[in-house]
Coordinates of C-alpha atoms in Angstrom, one line a residue:
Chain A
M1 CA 65.0 157.1 26.5
G2 CA 67.5 156.2 29.1
I3 CA 69.2 158.7 31.3
T4 CA 73.0 158.8 31.2
P5 CA 75.1 160.1 34.1
H6 CA 76.1 163.7 33.2
N7 CA 79.8 164.2 32.7
R8 CA 81.4 165.1 36.0
T9 CA 83.2 168.3 35.0
A10 CA 86.2 169.3 37.1
R11 CA 85.2 171.7 39.8
P12 CA 86.8 175.1 40.0
V13 CA 89.9 175.1 42.1
W14 CA 88.3 177.2 44.9
Q15 CA 85.5 174.7 45.2
Q16 CA 87.8 171.7 45.8
P17 CA 87.6 170.6 49.4
V18 CA 91.4 170.2 49.8
V19 CA 92.0 173.8 48.5
Q20 CA 89.2 175.1 50.8
F21 CA 90.8 173.2 53.7
V22 CA 94.3 174.6 53.0
V23 CA 93.0 178.1 52.5
A24 CA 91.0 178.0 55.7
G25 CA 94.0 176.6 57.5
L26 CA 96.3 179.3 56.2
A27 CA 93.7 182.0 57.1
V28 CA 93.6 180.6 60.7
A29 CA 97.4 180.6 60.7
V30 CA 97.5 184.2 59.7
F31 CA 94.9 185.1 62.3
L32 CA 96.9 183.2 64.9
A33 CA 100.1 185.1 63.9
W34 CA 98.3 188.4 64.3
V35 CA 96.8 187.3 67.7
T36 CA 100.2 186.2 69.0
G37 CA 101.7 189.4 67.7
V38 CA 99.2 191.5 69.6
L39 CA 99.6 189.3 72.7
G40 CA 103.3 189.4 72.4
E41 CA 103.3 193.2 72.2
R42 CA 101.0 193.5 75.2
L43 CA 103.1 191.1 77.2
A44 CA 106.3 192.8 76.1
Q45 CA 104.9 196.1 77.1
E46 CA 103.9 194.9 80.5
Q47 CA 107.3 193.2 81.0
A48 CA 109.1 196.3 79.7
I49 CA 107.2 198.5 82.1
E50 CA 108.1 196.2 85.0
D51 CA 111.7 196.2 83.9
A52 CA 111.7 200.0 83.5
R53 CA 110.4 200.4 87.0
A54 CA 113.0 198.0 88.4
T55 CA 115.7 199.8 86.5
T56 CA 114.5 203.2 87.7
E57 CA 114.3 202.1 91.3
L58 CA 117.8 200.6 91.1
L59 CA 119.3 203.7 89.6
A60 CA 117.6 205.9 92.1
E61 CA 118.9 203.9 95.0
T62 CA 122.4 203.2 93.8
V63 CA 123.3 206.2 91.6
V64 CA 121.0 209.2 92.1
E65 CA 120.2 209.3 95.8
P66 CA 123.9 209.1 97.0
A67 CA 124.7 212.0 94.6
L68 CA 122.0 214.4 95.8
S69 CA 123.2 217.4 97.7
T70 CA 121.7 220.5 99.3
G71 CA 123.5 222.6 96.8
L72 CA 121.6 220.8 94.0
L73 CA 118.4 221.8 95.6
D74 CA 119.6 225.4 95.8
T75 CA 120.6 225.3 92.1
E76 CA 124.3 225.7 92.9
A77 CA 126.0 225.5 89.5
G78 CA 128.9 223.4 90.7
D79 CA 126.5 220.8 92.3
L80 CA 124.5 220.8 89.1
D81 CA 127.6 220.2 87.0
R82 CA 128.7 217.3 89.1
F83 CA 125.2 215.7 89.1
D84 CA 124.9 216.3 85.4
R85 CA 128.2 214.6 84.7
L86 CA 127.1 211.6 86.8
V87 CA 123.8 211.4 85.0
R88 CA 125.4 211.6 81.6
S89 CA 127.9 208.9 82.3
R90 CA 125.8 206.5 84.3
V91 CA 122.1 207.1 83.6
L92 CA 121.6 208.5 80.1
G93 CA 122.1 206.1 77.2
D94 CA 120.3 204.5 74.2
E95 CA 117.4 203.5 76.4
V96 CA 117.1 206.5 78.8
V97 CA 116.6 209.7 76.9
R98 CA 115.5 212.2 79.6
V99 CA 116.1 212.6 83.3
K100 CA 114.3 214.9 85.7
V101 CA 114.4 215.5 89.4
W102 CA 111.4 217.3 90.9
D103 CA 110.9 218.7 94.3
A104 CA 107.5 218.6 96.1
D105 CA 106.5 222.0 94.7
G106 CA 106.8 220.8 91.1
R107 CA 110.1 222.6 90.5
I108 CA 112.5 220.8 88.3
V109 CA 115.6 220.7 90.4
Y110 CA 117.6 219.0 87.7
S111 CA 117.2 217.8 84.1
D112 CA 119.7 216.8 81.5
E113 CA 117.8 219.4 79.4
P114 CA 119.3 222.6 81.1
R115 CA 116.4 224.8 79.9
L116 CA 114.0 222.9 82.2
I117 CA 116.1 223.5 85.3
D118 CA 114.3 225.7 87.9
R119 CA 111.0 225.7 85.9
V120 CA 107.9 224.8 87.8
F121 CA 105.0 222.6 86.5
E122 CA 102.0 221.1 88.2
L123 CA 102.6 217.5 89.4
G124 CA 100.2 214.9 88.3
D125 CA 98.1 212.9 90.7
D126 CA 100.1 209.7 90.1
Q127 CA 103.4 211.6 90.6
Q128 CA 102.1 213.2 93.8
V129 CA 101.1 209.7 95.1
V130 CA 104.6 208.4 94.5
L131 CA 106.1 211.5 96.0
D132 CA 104.0 211.1 99.1
N133 CA 104.0 207.3 99.5
G134 CA 107.1 206.1 97.7
G135 CA 107.2 203.2 95.2
S136 CA 107.2 203.8 91.5
D137 CA 104.9 204.2 88.6
A138 CA 105.1 204.1 84.8
E139 CA 103.0 205.3 81.9
V140 CA 103.4 206.1 78.3
S141 CA 104.5 209.7 78.2
D142 CA 102.1 212.4 77.1
L143 CA 104.4 214.5 75.0
S144 CA 101.8 217.2 74.7
K145 CA 102.2 218.3 78.3
S146 CA 104.0 221.6 78.9
E147 CA 106.8 219.9 80.8
N148 CA 107.5 218.0 77.6
S149 CA 107.5 220.9 75.3
L150 CA 111.2 220.5 74.7
D151 CA 110.9 216.8 74.0
Q152 CA 108.9 217.0 70.7
G153 CA 111.7 215.3 68.9
L154 CA 111.2 212.2 70.9
E155 CA 109.2 209.2 69.6
R156 CA 106.8 207.4 72.0
V157 CA 108.5 207.1 75.4
L158 CA 107.8 205.5 78.6
E159 CA 107.7 207.7 81.7
V160 CA 108.9 206.1 84.9
Y161 CA 109.2 207.8 88.3
T162 CA 110.1 206.9 91.8
R163 CA 110.8 208.7 95.0
V164 CA 114.3 209.7 96.3
E165 CA 115.3 211.7 99.3
A166 CA 117.7 214.6 99.5
P167 CA 120.4 214.6 102.3
G168 CA 118.0 216.6 104.5
G169 CA 115.2 214.1 104.1
E170 CA 113.3 216.2 101.6
P171 CA 111.3 213.9 99.2
L172 CA 112.1 214.3 95.5
L173 CA 110.8 212.7 92.4
F174 CA 113.3 211.0 90.1
E175 CA 111.9 210.6 86.7
L176 CA 113.2 208.7 83.6
Y177 CA 112.0 208.8 80.0
L178 CA 112.7 205.5 78.3
T179 CA 112.4 204.8 74.6
D180 CA 110.2 201.9 73.5
D181 CA 112.8 200.6 71.1
N182 CA 113.5 198.0 73.7
L183 CA 109.8 197.3 74.0
E184 CA 109.5 196.6 70.3
A185 CA 112.6 194.4 70.4
R186 CA 111.1 192.5 73.4
A187 CA 107.8 192.1 71.5
D188 CA 109.6 190.6 68.6
E189 CA 111.5 188.3 70.9
L190 CA 108.2 187.1 72.5
F191 CA 106.6 186.8 69.0
R192 CA 109.5 184.6 67.9
L193 CA 108.9 182.5 71.0
F194 CA 105.1 182.1 70.3
R195 CA 105.3 181.7 66.5
P196 CA 106.8 178.2 66.3
L197 CA 104.3 177.0 68.9
T198 CA 101.2 178.4 67.3
V199 CA 101.6 179.2 63.6
G200 CA 104.3 176.5 63.1
G201 CA 102.1 173.9 64.9
L202 CA 99.1 174.8 62.7
L203 CA 101.2 174.7 59.5
L204 CA 102.5 171.3 60.6
F205 CA 99.0 170.1 61.3
L206 CA 97.9 171.3 57.8
L207 CA 100.8 169.5 56.3
L208 CA 99.9 166.3 58.0
T209 CA 96.1 166.5 57.5
T210 CA 96.0 167.7 53.9
P211 CA 96.8 164.3 52.5
L212 CA 94.1 162.7 54.7
V213 CA 91.6 165.3 53.6
W214 CA 92.6 164.7 50.0
I215 CA 92.0 160.9 50.4
L216 CA 88.7 161.5 52.2
S217 CA 87.6 163.9 49.5
R218 CA 88.5 161.3 46.8
R219 CA 86.4 158.7 48.6
A220 CA 83.5 161.0 49.0
D221 CA 83.7 161.8 45.3
A222 CA 83.7 158.1 44.4
A223 CA 80.8 157.4 46.7
A224 CA 78.8 160.3 45.2
A225 CA 79.6 159.0 41.7
D226 CA 78.3 155.5 42.7
R227 CA 75.1 157.0 44.1
E228 CA 74.6 159.0 41.0
R229 CA 75.2 155.9 38.8
L230 CA 72.6 154.0 40.9
L231 CA 70.1 156.8 40.6
V232 CA 70.6 156.9 36.9
M233 CA 70.2 153.1 36.6
A234 CA 67.1 153.2 38.8
A235 CA 65.6 155.9 36.5
D236 CA 66.5 153.9 33.4
A237 CA 65.0 150.8 34.9
S238 CA 61.8 152.7 35.8
D239 CA 61.7 154.1 32.3
A240 CA 62.1 150.6 30.8
E241 CA 59.5 149.3 33.2
R242 CA 56.9 151.8 32.1
R243 CA 57.6 151.1 28.4
R244 CA 57.3 147.3 29.1
V245 CA 54.0 147.8 30.9
A246 CA 52.7 149.9 28.0
R247 CA 53.8 147.3 25.5
D248 CA 52.3 144.4 27.5
L249 CA 49.0 146.3 27.8
H250 CA 49.0 147.2 24.1
D251 CA 50.0 143.7 22.8
G252 CA 48.0 141.7 25.3
V253 CA 45.1 142.9 27.3
V254 CA 44.2 145.8 25.0
Q255 CA 44.2 143.5 21.9
D256 CA 42.1 140.8 23.8
L257 CA 39.6 143.4 25.0
A258 CA 39.3 144.9 21.5
G259 CA 38.7 141.5 20.0
T260 CA 36.1 140.7 22.8
S261 CA 34.5 144.1 22.1
F262 CA 34.2 143.4 18.4
A263 CA 32.8 139.9 19.0
L264 CA 30.2 141.3 21.5
S265 CA 29.2 143.9 19.0
G266 CA 28.6 141.2 16.4
I267 CA 26.5 139.2 18.8
A268 CA 24.5 142.2 19.7
R269 CA 23.7 142.9 16.1
D270 CA 22.6 139.3 15.6
V271 CA 20.4 139.4 18.7
E272 CA 18.8 142.7 17.5
A273 CA 18.1 141.2 14.0
G274 CA 16.4 138.3 15.8
S275 CA 16.3 136.2 12.8
A276 CA 17.8 132.7 12.7
L277 CA 19.1 133.0 16.3
D278 CA 21.3 130.0 17.0
R279 CA 21.1 129.7 20.8
P280 CA 23.7 126.9 21.2
R281 CA 26.2 128.8 19.1
L282 CA 25.4 132.1 20.9
N283 CA 26.0 130.3 24.2
A284 CA 29.3 129.0 23.0
D285 CA 30.4 132.4 21.8
L286 CA 29.5 134.0 25.1
E287 CA 31.4 131.4 27.0
R288 CA 34.4 131.9 24.8
L289 CA 34.2 135.7 25.3
A290 CA 33.8 135.3 29.1
A291 CA 37.0 133.1 29.1
A292 CA 38.8 135.8 27.1
V293 CA 37.7 138.5 29.6
R294 CA 38.9 136.3 32.5
R295 CA 42.3 135.9 30.8
S296 CA 42.5 139.6 30.4
L297 CA 41.6 140.0 34.1
L298 CA 44.3 137.5 35.0
A299 CA 46.8 139.3 32.8
L300 CA 45.9 142.6 34.3
R301 CA 46.2 141.2 37.8
S302 CA 49.6 139.7 37.0
L303 CA 50.6 143.1 35.6
L304 CA 49.4 144.9 38.8
V305 CA 51.4 142.4 40.9
E306 CA 54.5 143.2 38.9
I307 CA 54.0 146.9 39.3
Y308 CA 53.3 146.7 43.0
P309 CA 53.1 143.3 44.6
P310 CA 50.5 143.1 47.4
Q311 CA 51.4 141.9 50.9
L312 CA 55.1 142.2 50.1
Q313 CA 56.2 141.1 53.5
A314 CA 57.9 137.9 54.7
A315 CA 54.5 136.2 55.2
G316 CA 53.3 137.1 51.8
L317 CA 56.4 136.4 49.8
G318 CA 55.3 132.9 48.7
A319 CA 51.9 134.2 47.4
A320 CA 53.6 137.2 45.7
L321 CA 56.0 134.9 43.9
Q322 CA 53.1 132.7 42.8
D323 CA 51.4 135.7 41.3
L324 CA 54.7 136.6 39.7
V325 CA 55.0 133.3 37.9
A326 CA 51.4 133.2 36.8
Q327 CA 52.3 134.7 33.4
A328 CA 54.9 132.0 32.9
E329 CA 52.4 129.3 33.8
Q330 CA 50.0 130.8 31.3
A331 CA 52.8 130.6 28.7
G332 CA 53.0 126.9 29.4
V333 CA 56.2 126.9 31.4
D334 CA 56.5 124.2 34.1
V335 CA 56.9 126.5 37.1
H336 CA 57.9 125.4 40.7
V337 CA 57.9 127.9 43.5
S338 CA 59.4 126.9 46.9
V339 CA 59.6 129.2 49.9
E340 CA 61.1 127.8 53.2
D341 CA 61.8 129.5 56.6
A342 CA 61.0 133.0 55.2
D343 CA 59.0 134.2 58.1
G344 CA 61.8 136.1 59.8
L345 CA 63.0 137.9 56.7
S346 CA 63.4 141.7 57.0
D347 CA 61.3 143.9 54.7
N348 CA 64.4 145.0 52.9
A349 CA 65.5 141.4 52.2
T350 CA 62.0 140.4 51.2
A351 CA 61.7 143.3 48.7
L352 CA 65.1 142.6 47.2
I353 CA 64.3 138.9 46.8
W354 CA 61.0 139.7 45.1
R355 CA 62.6 142.3 42.9
T356 CA 65.4 139.9 41.9
A357 CA 62.9 137.1 41.2
Q358 CA 60.8 139.5 39.1
E359 CA 63.7 140.4 36.9
C360 CA 64.9 136.9 36.5
V361 CA 61.4 135.5 35.6
R362 CA 61.0 138.3 33.2
N363 CA 64.4 137.7 31.5
A364 CA 63.7 134.0 31.3
L365 CA 60.3 134.5 29.6
R366 CA 61.7 137.1 27.3
H367 CA 65.0 135.6 26.2
A368 CA 65.4 132.0 27.3
A369 CA 62.1 130.2 26.2
P370 CA 62.4 127.8 29.1
G371 CA 60.4 124.6 29.6
R372 CA 60.9 124.6 33.3
L373 CA 61.4 127.4 35.8
D374 CA 62.3 126.9 39.5
V375 CA 62.1 129.8 42.0
T376 CA 63.4 128.8 45.5
V377 CA 63.8 130.8 48.6
V378 CA 65.5 129.4 51.7
S379 CA 66.9 131.0 54.9
E380 CA 70.1 129.3 56.2
G381 CA 73.2 129.7 58.3
M382 CA 74.1 131.8 61.3
P383 CA 73.9 134.7 61.0
A384 CA 71.0 133.9 58.8
V385 CA 71.3 134.5 55.1
A386 CA 68.3 134.4 52.8
R387 CA 69.1 132.7 49.5
L388 CA 67.0 133.1 46.3
V389 CA 67.7 130.8 43.4
V390 CA 66.0 131.3 40.0
A391 CA 66.9 128.5 37.6
D392 CA 65.6 127.8 34.1
D393 CA 66.5 125.2 31.4
G394 CA 66.2 127.7 28.6
R395 CA 68.7 128.5 25.9
G396 CA 71.2 130.3 28.3
F397 CA 73.9 132.6 27.2
D398 CA 77.6 133.2 27.4
P399 CA 78.2 135.1 30.7
G400 CA 81.4 136.6 29.4
A401 CA 79.8 138.0 26.3
A402 CA 76.6 139.0 28.0
V403 CA 78.1 141.5 30.3
A404 CA 77.7 144.4 27.9
A405 CA 74.2 143.4 27.0
E406 CA 73.2 142.6 30.5
S407 CA 70.0 144.4 31.4
F408 CA 70.1 147.5 33.5
G409 CA 67.9 145.6 35.9
L410 CA 70.3 142.8 36.7
R411 CA 73.2 145.2 37.1
G412 CA 71.1 147.4 39.3
L413 CA 70.2 144.4 41.4
R414 CA 73.8 143.4 41.7
D415 CA 74.5 146.9 43.1
L416 CA 71.5 146.8 45.4
A417 CA 72.6 143.4 46.7
A418 CA 76.1 144.7 47.4
E419 CA 74.6 147.7 49.2
A420 CA 72.5 145.3 51.3
G421 CA 75.6 143.4 52.2
G422 CA 74.8 140.5 49.9
T423 CA 75.9 139.0 46.6
L424 CA 74.3 138.2 43.3
T425 CA 75.8 135.6 40.9
V426 CA 74.8 134.5 37.5
E427 CA 75.7 131.1 36.1
S428 CA 74.8 130.3 32.5
G429 CA 76.1 128.8 29.3
V430 CA 74.8 128.6 25.8
G431 CA 72.2 125.8 25.7
Q432 CA 72.7 125.1 29.5
G433 CA 70.0 127.3 31.0
T434 CA 70.5 130.1 33.6
R435 CA 70.9 130.0 37.3
V436 CA 70.8 133.3 39.3
T437 CA 71.6 133.2 43.0
L438 CA 71.0 136.0 45.4
G439 CA 72.3 135.9 49.0
V440 CA 71.4 138.6 51.4
P441 CA 71.4 139.0 55.2
A442 CA 68.0 137.7 56.3
R443 CA 67.6 140.4 59.0
Chain B
M1 CA 157.9 248.9 31.5
S2 CA 156.5 246.9 28.7
S3 CA 152.9 246.1 28.3
N4 CA 153.7 242.4 28.9
S5 CA 155.3 243.1 32.2
K6 CA 152.3 245.2 33.2
S7 CA 150.0 242.3 32.3
T8 CA 152.1 239.9 34.4
L9 CA 152.0 242.2 37.4
T10 CA 148.3 242.6 37.0
R11 CA 147.8 238.8 37.0
I12 CA 150.0 238.4 40.1
G13 CA 148.1 241.1 41.9
A14 CA 144.8 239.5 41.0
V15 CA 145.9 236.1 42.3
A16 CA 147.2 237.6 45.5
L17 CA 143.9 239.5 46.1
S18 CA 141.9 236.4 45.4
G19 CA 144.1 234.4 47.9
A20 CA 143.6 237.1 50.5
V21 CA 139.9 237.1 50.0
L22 CA 139.8 233.3 50.3
I23 CA 141.9 233.3 53.4
G24 CA 139.7 236.0 54.9
F25 CA 136.5 234.0 54.4
A26 CA 138.1 230.7 55.5
A27 CA 139.5 232.0 58.8
P28 CA 136.2 232.1 60.8
A29 CA 135.6 228.5 59.8
L30 CA 138.8 227.3 61.4
A31 CA 138.3 229.2 64.7
N32 CA 135.0 229.0 66.6
D33 CA 133.6 232.5 67.2
A34 CA 131.6 231.1 70.1
D35 CA 134.7 230.0 72.0
V36 CA 135.9 232.3 74.8
I37 CA 139.6 232.1 75.6
R38 CA 141.5 233.8 78.4
R39 CA 145.2 233.5 79.1
G40 CA 147.4 234.9 81.9
S41 CA 150.5 234.5 84.0
C42 CA 150.6 232.6 87.3
S43 CA 152.3 234.0 90.4
G44 CA 155.5 232.3 89.3
A45 CA 157.0 231.5 85.9
S46 CA 154.0 229.5 84.7
D47 CA 151.2 230.5 82.4
W48 CA 147.6 229.5 82.4
K49 CA 144.8 229.3 79.8
L50 CA 141.1 229.0 80.2
K51 CA 138.8 228.1 77.3
A52 CA 135.0 227.7 77.1
S53 CA 133.2 226.2 74.2
P54 CA 129.5 225.5 73.6
E55 CA 128.8 221.7 73.5
N56 CA 125.2 220.4 73.1
N57 CA 123.6 222.6 75.7
R58 CA 126.7 222.3 77.8
I59 CA 129.9 224.3 78.2
E60 CA 133.1 222.5 77.6
V61 CA 135.7 224.1 79.8
E62 CA 139.4 223.5 79.3
G63 CA 141.9 224.7 81.9
E64 CA 145.6 224.6 81.2
V65 CA 148.8 225.3 83.1
D66 CA 152.2 225.6 81.3
S67 CA 155.2 225.6 83.6
N68 CA 157.9 224.3 81.2
V69 CA 158.8 221.8 83.9
N70 CA 158.0 218.2 83.7
G71 CA 156.8 216.2 86.7
Q72 CA 155.3 219.1 88.8
N73 CA 152.2 218.2 90.8
W74 CA 149.4 220.7 90.8
R75 CA 146.0 220.9 92.5
W76 CA 143.3 222.4 90.4
R77 CA 139.7 223.5 90.7
M78 CA 137.0 224.7 88.3
L79 CA 134.4 227.1 89.6
H80 CA 131.0 227.6 88.1
N81 CA 129.2 230.7 89.3
G82 CA 131.3 230.7 92.4
S83 CA 130.8 227.1 93.4
V84 CA 133.2 224.2 92.8
S85 CA 132.2 222.3 89.7
A86 CA 135.2 220.0 89.6
R87 CA 138.5 219.6 91.4
G88 CA 141.6 217.3 91.2
T89 CA 145.3 216.9 90.9
A90 CA 147.5 216.8 87.8
T91 CA 151.2 216.5 86.8
T92 CA 152.9 218.4 84.1
S93 CA 154.3 216.4 81.3
G94 CA 155.3 216.5 77.7
P95 CA 157.8 218.8 75.9
S96 CA 156.1 221.9 77.2
G97 CA 155.8 220.7 80.8
S98 CA 152.1 221.4 81.0
F99 CA 148.8 219.8 82.0
D100 CA 145.2 220.5 80.9
V101 CA 141.8 219.5 82.2
R102 CA 138.5 219.3 80.3
R103 CA 135.1 219.2 82.0
L104 CA 131.5 219.8 80.8
M105 CA 129.4 222.3 82.7
V106 CA 125.6 222.9 82.6
D107 CA 124.9 226.0 80.5
L108 CA 122.6 227.9 82.8
A109 CA 120.4 230.8 82.0
G110 CA 122.2 234.1 81.8
T111 CA 126.0 234.5 81.8
D112 CA 127.9 231.7 83.4
R113 CA 131.0 232.8 85.4
I114 CA 133.7 230.2 85.1
G115 CA 136.8 230.2 87.2
W116 CA 140.1 228.3 87.0
R117 CA 142.4 227.8 90.0
A118 CA 145.6 225.8 90.1
T119 CA 148.2 225.6 93.0
N120 CA 151.6 224.0 93.1
P121 CA 152.0 222.9 96.7
A122 CA 155.7 222.4 96.3
T123 CA 156.4 226.0 95.2
G124 CA 153.3 227.8 96.4
E125 CA 152.8 229.1 92.9
T126 CA 149.1 229.9 92.1
C127 CA 147.2 230.5 88.9
R128 CA 143.8 232.2 88.8
G129 CA 141.7 233.0 85.8
S130 CA 138.1 233.4 84.9
L131 CA 135.7 234.2 82.0
G132 CA 132.1 234.9 81.3
F133 CA 130.2 232.6 78.9

């Protein structure tokens, strides 16, 4: 029973390479979008902090410090009012939500939140460093600190402080609280900058490569289908070969050996009876039986050669082909085998030539009833091509009509020849014999 | 008096009472109880007014001088707990010949003393007023 290629059922969508490629690409795009978002936010935060420090230092130098007065330090109400009006008109806004001025003792000299004025809190280490050494610093505000107890309504804010000096030279700490609305807007802006470069680039790459992946996938599928077809054909050929060997053994050697066995049993009985022993006849019978055994041995040897040819290398190709055609010679076919310049053939070329010759000789004996059979191997050209020609003068066939009925073996050989970079052609006509030509690279 | 006339008077009385009640409840909504207003006369023929109102943790202070003469130049000052919170000059204008000034002051702990000074250098007339808020 032959094996047929199983139907190639359509794979589920998620197992299709193109879909997997696109899904993986989109996953990478989403990941990149997330990464650029995180990086954008981080960069935006760093940039916002730098901008906040610069803004704070500029306001301190140009607005706050010139407006400081000794009366402010002494909590004079009029000085507080004037400073407050200045802060409300030129410092506070959408971005700046709180202003504090501290003295070195941690007393809040001024705040736009009047309830904080004149209250004392412990300065943090960073604040003390700025107060002592100048410069500025920024951090996300800890709204749980007692100095921020009146700021619980605020969202996340950035706390920036820098040093200013009162008219008498006393160092003060000027502190601003800035909302991070600007920070989020800046992160969005940076994200918009990165997104076309990363995510957009990847999506464009996906768009361009998906058709290529689709084409490659189709080709891979086609190659897999070819391989599967060849495997099935090889399995079918092997199955047919086993059946043929069994049939040949049953119809040939087994029948001959059975007949020989019966004949020997009869002779044995005659010898045991001892009566009327006709020695000349006995001698002739034994000679005939010996010849039958030799024919069986020859048939078995020919069968063995067919199953696995000995010395199937370039040097042994001629002898292997002679063994191959022994059965045809026995059948009375005029066989001519010629092998020239075959010493340099590669093992693959040798095996393909022998396999093709085997199939052709077998087909000729089975279907063509030839009177003459020529098997020729030559190596020619540069680069060298090994050419096998198997020609018979048998009944031939119509090549156009024979395609469907062509043996699996010949079709398989044509595929094998193509895989080896060669060609196999069949020329025939009804009553005109058959000529099969195989050309393969010799090396 | 007929019963109909009695009924009509009763209705009128009820409507009038209802109106009075409504007006009585509406009046505080129109005037801010937290406002503190002081008025007075200057050393001449002018009048002054000083008003303080709460405004988002601040005190909105409004000082006014009404001289009934257009085009007079005045120097003014606002004091907060004795120290000068704001100062400037103004010119009377409008039908009433007056000027007014508004400033915000920090609402400090305790009672804030707010003063209003205005001087007409041409006539030597002075206005002085104060209030506690």
